[in-house]
PDB file of C-alpha atoms and ligand atoms in Angstrom:
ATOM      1  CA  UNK A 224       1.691  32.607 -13.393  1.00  0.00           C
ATOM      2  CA  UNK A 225       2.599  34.087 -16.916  1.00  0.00           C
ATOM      3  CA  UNK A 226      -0.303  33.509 -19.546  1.00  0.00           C
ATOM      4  CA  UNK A 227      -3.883  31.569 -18.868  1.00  0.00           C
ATOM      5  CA  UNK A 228      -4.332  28.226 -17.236  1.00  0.00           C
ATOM      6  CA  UNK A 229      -4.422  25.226 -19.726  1.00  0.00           C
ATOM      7  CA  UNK A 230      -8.492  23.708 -19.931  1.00  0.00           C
ATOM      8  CA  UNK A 231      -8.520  20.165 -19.521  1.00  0.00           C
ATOM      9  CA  UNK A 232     -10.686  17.711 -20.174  1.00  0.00           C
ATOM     10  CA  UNK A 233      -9.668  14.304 -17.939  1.00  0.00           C
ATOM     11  CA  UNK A 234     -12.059  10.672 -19.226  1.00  0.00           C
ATOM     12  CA  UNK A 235     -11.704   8.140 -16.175  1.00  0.00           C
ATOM     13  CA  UNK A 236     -13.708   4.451 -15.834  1.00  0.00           C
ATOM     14  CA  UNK A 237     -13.147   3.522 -12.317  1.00  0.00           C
ATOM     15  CA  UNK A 238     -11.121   4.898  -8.780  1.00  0.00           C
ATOM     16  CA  UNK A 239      -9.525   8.584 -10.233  1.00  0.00           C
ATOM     17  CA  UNK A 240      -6.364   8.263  -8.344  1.00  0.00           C
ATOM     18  CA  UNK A 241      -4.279   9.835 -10.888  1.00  0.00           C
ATOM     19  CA  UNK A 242      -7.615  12.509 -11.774  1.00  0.00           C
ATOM     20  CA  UNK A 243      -7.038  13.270  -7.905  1.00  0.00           C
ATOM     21  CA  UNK A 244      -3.099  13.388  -8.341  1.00  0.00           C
ATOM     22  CA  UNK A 245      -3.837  16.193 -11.492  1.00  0.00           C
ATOM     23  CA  UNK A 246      -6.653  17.984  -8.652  1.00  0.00           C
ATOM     24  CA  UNK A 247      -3.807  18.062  -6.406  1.00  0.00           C
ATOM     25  CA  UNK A 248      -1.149  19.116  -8.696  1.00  0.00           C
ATOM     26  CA  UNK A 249      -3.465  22.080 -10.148  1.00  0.00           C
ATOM     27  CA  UNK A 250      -4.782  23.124  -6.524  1.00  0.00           C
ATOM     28  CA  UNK A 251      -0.790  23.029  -5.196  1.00  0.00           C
ATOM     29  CA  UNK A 252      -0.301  25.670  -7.979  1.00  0.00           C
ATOM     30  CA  UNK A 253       2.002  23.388  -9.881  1.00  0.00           C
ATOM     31  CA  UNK A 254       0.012  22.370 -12.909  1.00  0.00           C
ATOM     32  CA  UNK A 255      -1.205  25.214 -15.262  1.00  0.00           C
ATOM     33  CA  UNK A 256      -4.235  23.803 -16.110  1.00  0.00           C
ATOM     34  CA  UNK A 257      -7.720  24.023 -15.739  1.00  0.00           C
ATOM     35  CA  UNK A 258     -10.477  21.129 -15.718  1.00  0.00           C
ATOM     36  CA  UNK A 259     -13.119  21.651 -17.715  1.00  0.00           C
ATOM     37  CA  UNK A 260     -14.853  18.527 -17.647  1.00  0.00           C
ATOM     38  CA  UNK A 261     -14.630  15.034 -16.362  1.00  0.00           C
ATOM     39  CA  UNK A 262     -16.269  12.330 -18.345  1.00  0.00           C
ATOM     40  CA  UNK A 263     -16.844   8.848 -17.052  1.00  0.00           C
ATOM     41  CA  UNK A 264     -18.436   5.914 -19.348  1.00  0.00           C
ATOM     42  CA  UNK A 265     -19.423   4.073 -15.875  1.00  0.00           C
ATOM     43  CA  UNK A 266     -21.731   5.620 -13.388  1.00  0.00           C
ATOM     44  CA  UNK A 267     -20.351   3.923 -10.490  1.00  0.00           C
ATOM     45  CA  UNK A 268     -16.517   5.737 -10.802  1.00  0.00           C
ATOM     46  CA  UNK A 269     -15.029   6.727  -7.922  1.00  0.00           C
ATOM     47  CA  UNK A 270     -13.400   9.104  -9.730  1.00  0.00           C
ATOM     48  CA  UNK A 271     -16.877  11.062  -9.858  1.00  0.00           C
ATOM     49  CA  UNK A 272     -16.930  11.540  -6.247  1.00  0.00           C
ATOM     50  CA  UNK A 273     -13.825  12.860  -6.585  1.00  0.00           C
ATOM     51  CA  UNK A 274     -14.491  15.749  -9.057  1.00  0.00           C
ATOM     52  CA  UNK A 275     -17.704  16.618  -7.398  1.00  0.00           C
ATOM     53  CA  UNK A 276     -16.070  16.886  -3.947  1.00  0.00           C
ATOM     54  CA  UNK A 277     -13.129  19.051  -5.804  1.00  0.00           C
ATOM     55  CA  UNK A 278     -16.351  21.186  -7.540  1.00  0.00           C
ATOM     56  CA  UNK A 279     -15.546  19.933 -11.355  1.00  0.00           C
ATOM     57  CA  UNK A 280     -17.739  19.717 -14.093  1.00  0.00           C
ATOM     58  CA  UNK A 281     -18.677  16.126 -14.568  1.00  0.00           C
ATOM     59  CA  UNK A 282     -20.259  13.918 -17.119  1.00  0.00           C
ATOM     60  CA  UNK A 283     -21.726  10.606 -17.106  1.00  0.00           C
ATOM     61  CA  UNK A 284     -21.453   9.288 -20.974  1.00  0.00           C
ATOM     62  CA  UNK A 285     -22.181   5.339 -20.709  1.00  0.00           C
ATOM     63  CA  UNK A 286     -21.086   3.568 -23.707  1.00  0.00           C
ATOM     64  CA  UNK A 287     -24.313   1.099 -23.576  1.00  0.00           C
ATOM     65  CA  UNK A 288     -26.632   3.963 -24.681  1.00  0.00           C
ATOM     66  CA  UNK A 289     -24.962   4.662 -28.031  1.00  0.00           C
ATOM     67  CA  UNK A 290     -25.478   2.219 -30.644  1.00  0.00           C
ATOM     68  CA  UNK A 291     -21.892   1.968 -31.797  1.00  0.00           C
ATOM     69  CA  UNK A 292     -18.544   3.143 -30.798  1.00  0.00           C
ATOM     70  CA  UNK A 293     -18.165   5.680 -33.783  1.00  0.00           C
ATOM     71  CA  UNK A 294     -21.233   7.314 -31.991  1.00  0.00           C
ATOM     72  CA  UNK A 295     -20.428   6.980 -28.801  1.00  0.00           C
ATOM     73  CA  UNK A 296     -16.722   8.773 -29.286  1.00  0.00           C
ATOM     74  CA  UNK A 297     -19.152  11.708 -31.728  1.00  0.00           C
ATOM     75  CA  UNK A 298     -20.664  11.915 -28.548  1.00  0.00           C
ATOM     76  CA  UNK A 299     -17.476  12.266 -26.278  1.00  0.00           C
ATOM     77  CA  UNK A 300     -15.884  14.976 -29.092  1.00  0.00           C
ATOM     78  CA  UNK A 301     -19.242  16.938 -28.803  1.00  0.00           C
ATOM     79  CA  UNK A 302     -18.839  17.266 -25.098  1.00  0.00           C
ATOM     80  CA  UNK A 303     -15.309  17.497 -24.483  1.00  0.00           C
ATOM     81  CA  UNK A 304     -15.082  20.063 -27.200  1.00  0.00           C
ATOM     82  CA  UNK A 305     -17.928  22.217 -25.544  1.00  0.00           C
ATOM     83  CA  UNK A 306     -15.745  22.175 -22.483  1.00  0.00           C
ATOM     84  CA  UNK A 307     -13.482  24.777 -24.174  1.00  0.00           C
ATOM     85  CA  UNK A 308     -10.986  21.405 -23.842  1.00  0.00           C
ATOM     86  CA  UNK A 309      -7.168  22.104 -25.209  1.00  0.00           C
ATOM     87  CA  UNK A 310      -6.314  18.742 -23.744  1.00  0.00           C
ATOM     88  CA  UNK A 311      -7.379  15.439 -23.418  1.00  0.00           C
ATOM     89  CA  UNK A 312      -5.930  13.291 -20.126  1.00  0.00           C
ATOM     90  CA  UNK A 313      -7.179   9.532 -19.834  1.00  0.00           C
ATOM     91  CA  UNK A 314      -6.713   8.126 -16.660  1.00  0.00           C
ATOM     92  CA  UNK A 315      -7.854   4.848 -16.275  1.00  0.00           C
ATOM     93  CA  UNK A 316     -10.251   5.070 -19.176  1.00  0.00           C
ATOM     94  CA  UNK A 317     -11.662   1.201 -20.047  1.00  0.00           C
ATOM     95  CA  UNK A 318     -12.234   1.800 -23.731  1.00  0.00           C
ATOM     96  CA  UNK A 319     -10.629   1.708 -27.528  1.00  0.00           C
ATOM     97  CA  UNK A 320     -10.926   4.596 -28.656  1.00  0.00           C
ATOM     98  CA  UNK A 321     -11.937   4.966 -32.851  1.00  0.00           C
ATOM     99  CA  UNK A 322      -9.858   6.249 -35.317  1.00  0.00           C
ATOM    100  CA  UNK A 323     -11.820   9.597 -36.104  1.00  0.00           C
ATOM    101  CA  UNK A 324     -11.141  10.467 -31.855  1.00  0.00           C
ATOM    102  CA  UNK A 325      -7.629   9.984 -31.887  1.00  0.00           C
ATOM    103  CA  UNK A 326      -7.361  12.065 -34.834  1.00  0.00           C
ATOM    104  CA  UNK A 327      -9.424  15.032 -33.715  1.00  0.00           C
ATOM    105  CA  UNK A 328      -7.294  14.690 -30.801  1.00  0.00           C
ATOM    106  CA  UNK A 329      -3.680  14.641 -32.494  1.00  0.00           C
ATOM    107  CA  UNK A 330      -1.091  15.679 -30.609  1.00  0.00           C
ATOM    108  CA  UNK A 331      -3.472  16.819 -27.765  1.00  0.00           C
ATOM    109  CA  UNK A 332      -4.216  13.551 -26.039  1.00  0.00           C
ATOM    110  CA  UNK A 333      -2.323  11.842 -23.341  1.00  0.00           C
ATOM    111  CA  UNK A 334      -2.491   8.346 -21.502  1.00  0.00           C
ATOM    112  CA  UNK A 335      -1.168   7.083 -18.606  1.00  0.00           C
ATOM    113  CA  UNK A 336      -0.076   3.239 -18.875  1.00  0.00           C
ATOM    114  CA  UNK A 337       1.279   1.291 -16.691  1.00  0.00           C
ATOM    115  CA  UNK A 338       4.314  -0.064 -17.758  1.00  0.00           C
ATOM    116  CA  UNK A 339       7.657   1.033 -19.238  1.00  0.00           C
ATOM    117  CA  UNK A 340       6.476   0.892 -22.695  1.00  0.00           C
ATOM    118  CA  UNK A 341       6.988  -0.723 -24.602  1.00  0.00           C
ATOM    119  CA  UNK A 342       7.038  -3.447 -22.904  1.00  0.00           C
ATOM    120  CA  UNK A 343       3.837  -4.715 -21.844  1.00  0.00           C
ATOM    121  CA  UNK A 344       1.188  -2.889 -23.641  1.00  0.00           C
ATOM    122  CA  UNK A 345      -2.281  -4.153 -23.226  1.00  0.00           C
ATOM    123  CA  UNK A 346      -3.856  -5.199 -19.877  1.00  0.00           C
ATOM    124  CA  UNK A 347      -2.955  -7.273 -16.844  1.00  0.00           C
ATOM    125  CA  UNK A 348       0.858  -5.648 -16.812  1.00  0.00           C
ATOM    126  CA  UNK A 349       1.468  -6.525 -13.026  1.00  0.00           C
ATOM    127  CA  UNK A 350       0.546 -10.288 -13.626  1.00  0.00           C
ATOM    128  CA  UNK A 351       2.472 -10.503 -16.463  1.00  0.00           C
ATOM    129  CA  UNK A 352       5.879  -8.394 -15.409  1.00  0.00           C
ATOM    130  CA  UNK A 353       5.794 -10.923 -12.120  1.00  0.00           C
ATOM    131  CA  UNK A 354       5.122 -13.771 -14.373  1.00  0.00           C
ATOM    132  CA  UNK A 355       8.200 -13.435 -16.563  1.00  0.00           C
ATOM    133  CA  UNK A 356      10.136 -12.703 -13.413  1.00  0.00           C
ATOM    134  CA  UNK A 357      11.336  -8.960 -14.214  1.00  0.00           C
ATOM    135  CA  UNK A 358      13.492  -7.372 -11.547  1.00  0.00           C
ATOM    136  CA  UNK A 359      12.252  -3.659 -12.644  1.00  0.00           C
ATOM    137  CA  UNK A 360       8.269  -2.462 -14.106  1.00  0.00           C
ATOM    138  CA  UNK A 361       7.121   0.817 -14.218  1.00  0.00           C
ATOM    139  CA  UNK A 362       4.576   3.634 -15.505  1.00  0.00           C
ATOM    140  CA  UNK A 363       4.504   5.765 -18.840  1.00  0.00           C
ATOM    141  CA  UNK A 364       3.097   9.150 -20.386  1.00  0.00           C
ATOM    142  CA  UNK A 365       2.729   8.938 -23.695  1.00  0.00           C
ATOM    143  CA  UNK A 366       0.538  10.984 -26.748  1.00  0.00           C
ATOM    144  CA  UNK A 367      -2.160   8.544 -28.000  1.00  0.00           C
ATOM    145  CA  UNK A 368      -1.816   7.066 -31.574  1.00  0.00           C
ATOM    146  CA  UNK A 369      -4.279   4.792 -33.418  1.00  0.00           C
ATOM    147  CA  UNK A 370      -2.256   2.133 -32.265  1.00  0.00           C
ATOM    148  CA  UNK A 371      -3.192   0.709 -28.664  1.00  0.00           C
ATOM    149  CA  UNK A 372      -0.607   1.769 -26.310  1.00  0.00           C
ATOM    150  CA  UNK A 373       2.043   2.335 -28.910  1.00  0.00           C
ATOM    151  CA  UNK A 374       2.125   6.708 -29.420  1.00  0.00           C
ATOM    152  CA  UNK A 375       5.750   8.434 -28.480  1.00  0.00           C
ATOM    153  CA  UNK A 376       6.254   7.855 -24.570  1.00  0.00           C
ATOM    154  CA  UNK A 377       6.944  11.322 -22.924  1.00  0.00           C
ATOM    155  CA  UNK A 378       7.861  10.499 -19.510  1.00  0.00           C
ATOM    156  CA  UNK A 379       8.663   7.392 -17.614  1.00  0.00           C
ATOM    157  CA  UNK A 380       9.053   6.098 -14.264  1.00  0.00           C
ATOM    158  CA  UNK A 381      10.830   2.772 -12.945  1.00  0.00           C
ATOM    159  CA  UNK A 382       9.831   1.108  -9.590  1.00  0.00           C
ATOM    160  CA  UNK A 383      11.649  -2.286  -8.362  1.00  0.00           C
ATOM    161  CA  UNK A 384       9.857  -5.733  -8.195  1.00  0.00           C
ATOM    162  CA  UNK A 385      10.111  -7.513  -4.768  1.00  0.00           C
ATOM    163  CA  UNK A 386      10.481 -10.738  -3.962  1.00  0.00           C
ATOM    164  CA  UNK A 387       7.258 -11.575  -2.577  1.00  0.00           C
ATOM    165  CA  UNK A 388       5.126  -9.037  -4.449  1.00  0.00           C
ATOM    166  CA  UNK A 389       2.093  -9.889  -5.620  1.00  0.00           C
ATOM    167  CA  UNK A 390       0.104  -8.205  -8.303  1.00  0.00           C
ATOM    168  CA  UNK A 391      -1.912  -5.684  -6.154  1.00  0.00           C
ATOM    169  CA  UNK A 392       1.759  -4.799  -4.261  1.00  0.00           C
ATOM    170  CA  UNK A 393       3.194  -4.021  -7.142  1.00  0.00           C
ATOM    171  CA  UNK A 394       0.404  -2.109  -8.387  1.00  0.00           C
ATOM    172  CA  UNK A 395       0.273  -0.037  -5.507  1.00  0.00           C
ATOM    173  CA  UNK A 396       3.721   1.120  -6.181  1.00  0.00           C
ATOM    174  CA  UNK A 397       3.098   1.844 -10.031  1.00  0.00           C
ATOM    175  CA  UNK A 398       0.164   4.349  -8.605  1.00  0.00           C
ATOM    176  CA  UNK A 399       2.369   5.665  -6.544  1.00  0.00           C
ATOM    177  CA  UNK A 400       4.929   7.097  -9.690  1.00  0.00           C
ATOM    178  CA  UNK A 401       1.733   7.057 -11.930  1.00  0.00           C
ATOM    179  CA  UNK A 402       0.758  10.254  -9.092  1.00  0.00           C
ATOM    180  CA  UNK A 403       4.108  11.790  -9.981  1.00  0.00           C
ATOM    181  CA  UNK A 404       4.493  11.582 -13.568  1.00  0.00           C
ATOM    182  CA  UNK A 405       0.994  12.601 -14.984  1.00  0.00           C
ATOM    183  CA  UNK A 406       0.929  15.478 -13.390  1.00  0.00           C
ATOM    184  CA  UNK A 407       4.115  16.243 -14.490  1.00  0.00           C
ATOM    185  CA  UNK A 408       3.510  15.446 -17.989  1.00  0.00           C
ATOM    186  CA  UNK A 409       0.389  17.839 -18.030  1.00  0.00           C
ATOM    187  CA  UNK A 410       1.940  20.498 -16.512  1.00  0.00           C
ATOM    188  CA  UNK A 411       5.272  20.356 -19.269  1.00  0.00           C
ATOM    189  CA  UNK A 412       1.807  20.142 -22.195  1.00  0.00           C
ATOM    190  CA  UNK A 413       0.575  23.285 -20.309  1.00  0.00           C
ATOM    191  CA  UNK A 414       3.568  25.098 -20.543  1.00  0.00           C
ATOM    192  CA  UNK A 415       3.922  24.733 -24.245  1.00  0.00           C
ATOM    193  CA  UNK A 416       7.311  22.293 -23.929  1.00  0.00           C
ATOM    194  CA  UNK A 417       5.520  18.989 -25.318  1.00  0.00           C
ATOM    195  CA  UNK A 418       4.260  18.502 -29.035  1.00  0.00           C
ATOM    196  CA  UNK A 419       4.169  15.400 -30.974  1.00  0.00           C
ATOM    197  CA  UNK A 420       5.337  15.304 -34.665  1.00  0.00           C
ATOM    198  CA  UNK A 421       3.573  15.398 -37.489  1.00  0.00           C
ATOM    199  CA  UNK A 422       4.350  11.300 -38.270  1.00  0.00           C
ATOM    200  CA  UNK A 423       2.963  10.559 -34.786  1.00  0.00           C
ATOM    201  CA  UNK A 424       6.436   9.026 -33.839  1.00  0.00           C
ATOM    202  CA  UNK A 425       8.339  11.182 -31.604  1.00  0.00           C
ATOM    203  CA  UNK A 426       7.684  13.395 -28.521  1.00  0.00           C
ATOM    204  CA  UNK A 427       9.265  16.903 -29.280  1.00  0.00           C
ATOM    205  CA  UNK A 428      10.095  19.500 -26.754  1.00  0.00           C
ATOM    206  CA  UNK A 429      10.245  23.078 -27.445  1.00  0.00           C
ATOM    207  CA  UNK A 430       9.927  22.011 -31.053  1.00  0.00           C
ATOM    208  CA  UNK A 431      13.122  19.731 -31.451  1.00  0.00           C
ATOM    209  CA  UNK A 432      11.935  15.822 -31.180  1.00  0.00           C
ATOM    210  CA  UNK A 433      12.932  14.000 -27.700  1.00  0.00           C
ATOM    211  CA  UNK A 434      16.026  10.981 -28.100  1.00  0.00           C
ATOM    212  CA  UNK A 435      14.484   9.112 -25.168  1.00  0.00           C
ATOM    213  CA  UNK A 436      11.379   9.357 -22.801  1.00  0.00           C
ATOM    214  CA  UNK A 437      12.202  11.601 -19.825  1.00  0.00           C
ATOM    215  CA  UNK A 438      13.057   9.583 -16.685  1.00  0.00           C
ATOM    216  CA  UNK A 439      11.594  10.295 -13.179  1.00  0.00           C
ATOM    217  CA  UNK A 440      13.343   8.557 -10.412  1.00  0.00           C
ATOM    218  CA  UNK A 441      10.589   8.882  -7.278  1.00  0.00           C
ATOM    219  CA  UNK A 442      12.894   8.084  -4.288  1.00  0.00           C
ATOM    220  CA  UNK A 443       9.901   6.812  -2.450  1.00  0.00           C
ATOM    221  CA  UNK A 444       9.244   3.483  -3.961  1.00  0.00           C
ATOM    222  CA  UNK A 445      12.442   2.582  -4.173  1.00  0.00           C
ATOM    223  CA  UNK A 446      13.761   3.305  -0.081  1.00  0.00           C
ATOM    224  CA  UNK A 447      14.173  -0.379   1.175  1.00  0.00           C
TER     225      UNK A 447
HETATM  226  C1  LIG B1199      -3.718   3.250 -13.898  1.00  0.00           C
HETATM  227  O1  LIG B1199      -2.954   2.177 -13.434  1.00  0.00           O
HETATM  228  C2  LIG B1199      -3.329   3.607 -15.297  1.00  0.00           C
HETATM  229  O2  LIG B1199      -2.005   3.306 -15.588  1.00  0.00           O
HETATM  230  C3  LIG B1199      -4.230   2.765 -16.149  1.00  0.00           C
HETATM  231  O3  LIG B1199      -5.430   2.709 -15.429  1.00  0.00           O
HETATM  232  C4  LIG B1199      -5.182   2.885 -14.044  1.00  0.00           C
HETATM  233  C5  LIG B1199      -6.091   3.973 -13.568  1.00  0.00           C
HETATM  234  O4  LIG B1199      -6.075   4.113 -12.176  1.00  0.00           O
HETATM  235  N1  LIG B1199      -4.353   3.332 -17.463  1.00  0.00           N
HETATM  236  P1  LIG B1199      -6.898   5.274 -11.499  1.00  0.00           P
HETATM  237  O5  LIG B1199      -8.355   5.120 -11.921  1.00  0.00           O
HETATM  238  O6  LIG B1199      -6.321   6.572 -11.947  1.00  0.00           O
HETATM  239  O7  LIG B1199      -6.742   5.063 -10.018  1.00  0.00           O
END
């Protein structure tokens, strides 16, 4: 592998499946990277068991000792930024972050939503996409702006809606091309294609801004 592995930093609130799809990616030898750290605001993650059984670095940062989120995200900074961090990967990460973060972090942070964005931004996608009776929903990578869910999508994946599905069905499936495309995504930041321009408005690779997000077909979830 030309050059030195990319160090991560990867925040998570709850299960880790796409933290163990990047673990899985990086151990395969696909990803470049390297995790420094895992942070979790919530004690109870799965996603801790997960970097402790892969041997990561983990911290437990819990919002409710910090008086206010300003603090709280100095907090985060200070120890993601000890980590030797290039890169910061939420996955599943339950909270806003401030202003003064997402700038420190500018071009260098990543999120994982799930949804073709931007449609649906915000929470309870699944509900919603099966509420307005969409025949197609999906998962995006995208750099983090100061807007929620709104940054320059790098990479997206579509999966079908089926009659019957129900919220946690369709879920299921969205983790399923979440698992593909994050890993993906870091690995493309790792090898120096992805930057993000200087208005915060467009995904550029190798330098030259991006028309459209990528798009990853994952045969899998779409086999009847
Ligand atoms: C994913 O659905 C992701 O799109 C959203 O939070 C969920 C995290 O799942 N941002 P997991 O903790 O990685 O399993």
């Amino acid at each position: 592998m030309a050059g030195n592995p990319l160090p991560i930093a990867v925040l998570i609130s709850g299960n880790g499946s796409n933290l163990q799809a990047i673990i899985d990616a990086i151990a395969r030898g696909e990803v470049p990277a390297v995790i420094t750290l895992v942070v979790s605001n919530n004690a109870d993650a799965h996603g801790l068991e997960r970097a402790r059984r892969a041997g990561l670095p983990v911290r437990v940062l819990d919002h409710r000792d910090w008086p206010d989120r300003e603090s709280y995200d100095r907090a985060l900074m200070e120890a993601i930024d000890a980590s030797g961090a290039r890169l910061v990967v939420l996955a599943g990460f339950m909270r806003i972050l401030s202003d003064p973060f997402v700038e420190h972090y500018r071009g260098r942070l990543l999120n994982i939503h799930p949804s073709l964005l931007p449609r649906y931004k915000g929470l309870n996608t699944h509900a919603r996409v099966l509420a307005a009776g969409e025949r197609e929903h999906g998962a995006s990578v995208h750099f983090v702006t100061p807007a929620l869910d709104d940054g320059p999508v790098i990479v997206q994946a579509p999966v079908p809606v089926r009659p019957g599905d129900t919220p946690e069905t369709l879920a299921q499936r969205v983790h399923q091309v979440e698992h593909v495309i994050y890993p993906l995504a870091v690995k493309w930041f790792a090898e120096g294609h992805l930057g993000m321009d200087p208005e915060g408005k467009r995904v550029l690779w190798d330098g030259r801004p991006l028309d459209h997000p990528r798009q990853v077909r994952v045969e899998s979830v779409w086999a009847a």
